[in-house]
Structures are given as structure tokens and as C-alpha cells.
């Protein structure tokens, strides 16, 4: 017996058969439309980058545990991109002299991380990245928050299905040092603890706090700070609040777009002030869907020019989980709209002539590749989801006509070949 290679994809990656690909194409197409209505332009970049750009900016977890690396024949150490932000920072820095800032860019790359596959996490995912570069105005953040709401609304989500939870790392740093009494040296470890706050039991959090060097009183105060909401702002110094774009957003007409949550910190090392995560509010899928934030100088690896940015990455796995949870996934499109069927094999050229006219009118049309009896082809057309068939018979064709039949209503008409596209369009519109 021959030994065949496995047909399953590599663990943590996925095959997308046509029906699922149809759903994904519809979802992403709607998102592209909304994004481009805001004036964003699409870009792309290489899937391979020097490994050091991720080790410098993507955070310890990605750099040390999740990076797929390789060494090429020239001895260069490369990595499959785990995210797009360092790549776009390189691109922005390399072309800064030719760009008119601020710029609005978006992309939809596939990314790779060596993670344990589970619900919401795989090893290869597709992520829509949306960023504004070159502005520190609070209007930048307002626009991104507006865009997020419009993107999810464009997929059919109502405002009660999700919430944008936002924080400012500088506000949290002030709260930790001025209110909780955390030292500057303890801040990185406490930030990591805050990032785990909703994921672990209180006893485990308390043990971690003790290892960091926090007292029981400080741990209790930390819990109060993280759940204080906007009341926390009253305890912070004015100069800290005045420098926060998020505070300005909360004081504007856009305040209802976000909810201030002191425990949102995000793990990536390049965020410097505002950070946010979009959460599903359904009890069946109560988790973060995607997130982003502000970075004051991400391009510093590539240029001395300071280029701030604000944006987010929306992964396909959690997005599809969200749409499935709320019954918002579109139905797969049919294979074709119309099938042109020759009654006899010698009418194959005639059928292709009719199909060409239909395709040029914008109708998705197929012709059987192998000749079969009319009844079998009608059955195949119905299973393929076709709504109309055009039957090319000898007598009709010799008379300059074809038979157009609706598979939904069984309405059938004999029409001239030239009028077939308009007749088909009429039946498809019913």
C-alpha cells in the first residue's frame, strides 16, 4: 500500500473551501468599503522581515515564544510576520519624505504566531490593520473610534453587541504611583499583572502581587483603582489629565463611543498612551475581539524623525466568532447565477456564445464542460444555486432564439438571442 501524505493542514492553520471563502469575502468586502469611505488607502508588505524588528517592538511574548524564525542562505535571520505594525513603521519611515502627513493607511495581511490552537487563537490568521500616522490630535482617536463603530455596524451589529473599553497608560502609571504607591521599578511587573486581572482568580493575582513586592493593602487599593471607572480621574494630577488625548475624547461629543476602563493595558511594547480593546457583550462570547492604541515613536528603529501613530488590528478568528455568536454571518453565494445548457453536444459553441454575452453584461454564468442530458444538467444547475437557466435547442437556435427559465418560479420564455441578457436580468431581479 502506498503511503500518502496527510490531507489536513498544518496544525493551527485552516483551509477555506469555496462556501466559507464566499462568506469571508462578503464580510471583508463590507469592511473595506467602510474603511475606504473614511479616506484610508490600502497597502501591503512582505511576509518575511528581519527578526529583530519584532524582537525590539512586538513584546516579549511574541518575540520569545511565538515567532516563526529561519536563517536564509546568506545567514540573515528572518521571521514570518506575527503582526503588521513593525512592517508598516518601516515603510512609513522609508517613505516619510514623500508622504503628506497625516496619512490614513490600512492593510489585510496574514500573520503567523506559534500559539496553542484554541477558540479565538490559531497559528495563522488574517488581520485588518488600520492606522493614522503623523498626528497627535485627539481627533485622530475620535475618528478611529467612529470607524470601529461604523465597521461593526456595517456588518449588522447593533451598539449593544459590543463595547470599546479604553485606557491611557500614562493615566494608569499615575494611578499606580500616586494612588497605589507602586515604585517606578515595579511598574512593568504591575502592568503585566493588570493585563492578567480579568483572566485569573483573585488568589493567583494576590500571590503575583506579593511576588512583585506589593502589600496586601496595596493589592486591595489596586483592585479599587482598576474598577473605579471615570471616578479615578478625580484622583489624578491635573497635568497628567491635561496631556491625555483619551481624557479629551471623554470630554467631547464622542464620549459615548468608548468606556473608560483603567484595567485595559494591552501587552505590546510599542503602545505609549491610549490603548483600547473591543469586547463582545454576549455572555456566550464575552471576550476581547480586537484592540489597538497610540504609539508616539514606533518608527524610531528606522529614522530619527518622530512619527506618531494611532490604530488597531482586527483579527479574522475573533471577528467570525463574534458574527457567528450574533447570527450575523452572511450566507455563502451560489456558484453561479445562470447556467447555459446546450440540448445537444453540437450546440456547445452556441451555448458559449450566449454565455459570453451574459458574462459581459455582468452575470455570473457557466456552461457545462461535459455534455449531459438536459434533465441532469437542470438538476446540477439547481444544486449549484443557479436561479436561471438558458436552454439552447436546435430549433430555437436556428430561429435566432433561446429558452430562458427561472428555476425559482418556473417562469419560462422563448426570447431572441440578443434579448437574452435583459430577460435574464429581469428574472434575476425578481
mmCIF file with all atom_site columns, C-alpha atoms in Angstrom, residues 15 27 38 43 49 63 74 82 92 106 164 170 178 200 220 234 236 265 289 302 308 386 409 425:
data_model
loop_
_atom_site.group_PDB
_atom_site.id
_atom_site.type_symbol
_atom_site.label_atom_id
_atom_site.label_alt_id
_atom_site.label_comp_id
_atom_site.label_asym_id
_atom_site.label_entity_id
_atom_site.label_seq_id
_atom_site.pdbx_PDB_ins_code
_atom_site.Cartn_x
_atom_site.Cartn_y
_atom_site.Cartn_z
_atom_site.occupancy
_atom_site.B_iso_or_equiv
_atom_site.pdbx_formal_charge
_atom_site.auth_seq_id
_atom_site.auth_comp_id
_atom_site.auth_asym_id
_atom_site.auth_atom_id
_atom_site.pdbx_PDB_model_num
ATOM 1  C CA . UNK A 1 15  ? -8.323  25.561 4.639   1.00 0.00 ? 15  UNK A CA 1
ATOM 2  C CA . UNK A 1 27  ? -17.542 40.179 5.310   1.00 0.00 ? 27  UNK A CA 1
ATOM 3  C CA . UNK A 1 38  ? -13.020 57.410 5.652   1.00 0.00 ? 38  UNK A CA 1
ATOM 4  C CA . UNK A 1 43  ? -1.055  48.921 1.336   1.00 0.00 ? 43  UNK A CA 1
ATOM 5  C CA . UNK A 1 49  ? 11.058  40.569 7.809   1.00 0.00 ? 49  UNK A CA 1
ATOM 6  C CA . UNK A 1 63  ? 9.476   37.670 20.379  1.00 0.00 ? 63  UNK A CA 1
ATOM 7  C CA . UNK A 1 74  ? 23.026  34.342 3.347   1.00 0.00 ? 74  UNK A CA 1
ATOM 8  C CA . UNK A 1 82  ? 3.366   37.882 13.579  1.00 0.00 ? 82  UNK A CA 1
ATOM 9  C CA . UNK A 1 92  ? 6.381   54.864 6.706   1.00 0.00 ? 92  UNK A CA 1
ATOM 10 C CA . UNK A 1 106 ? -4.950  50.060 6.033   1.00 0.00 ? 106 UNK A CA 1
ATOM 11 C CA . UNK A 1 164 ? -14.952 49.796 23.207  1.00 0.00 ? 164 UNK A CA 1
ATOM 12 C CA . UNK A 1 170 ? 0.065   57.364 31.373  1.00 0.00 ? 170 UNK A CA 1
ATOM 13 C CA . UNK A 1 178 ? 0.304   58.325 43.074  1.00 0.00 ? 178 UNK A CA 1
ATOM 14 C CA . UNK A 1 200 ? -7.019  34.886 36.726  1.00 0.00 ? 200 UNK A CA 1
ATOM 15 C CA . UNK A 1 220 ? -6.698  45.926 47.660  1.00 0.00 ? 220 UNK A CA 1
ATOM 16 C CA . UNK A 1 234 ? -10.703 62.807 40.084  1.00 0.00 ? 234 UNK A CA 1
ATOM 17 C CA . UNK A 1 236 ? -5.123  62.066 39.329  1.00 0.00 ? 236 UNK A CA 1
ATOM 18 C CA . UNK A 1 265 ? -3.282  47.954 29.210  1.00 0.00 ? 265 UNK A CA 1
ATOM 19 C CA . UNK A 1 289 ? -12.385 40.841 19.819  1.00 0.00 ? 289 UNK A CA 1
ATOM 20 C CA . UNK A 1 302 ? 14.350  53.265 11.298  1.00 0.00 ? 302 UNK A CA 1
ATOM 21 C CA . UNK A 1 308 ? 3.318   59.122 15.961  1.00 0.00 ? 308 UNK A CA 1
ATOM 22 C CA . UNK A 1 386 ? -28.323 28.945 -10.234 1.00 0.00 ? 386 UNK A CA 1
ATOM 23 C CA . UNK A 1 409 ? -40.736 30.415 -10.319 1.00 0.00 ? 409 UNK A CA 1
ATOM 24 C CA . UNK A 1 425 ? -31.531 40.347 -15.685 1.00 0.00 ? 425 UNK A CA 1
#
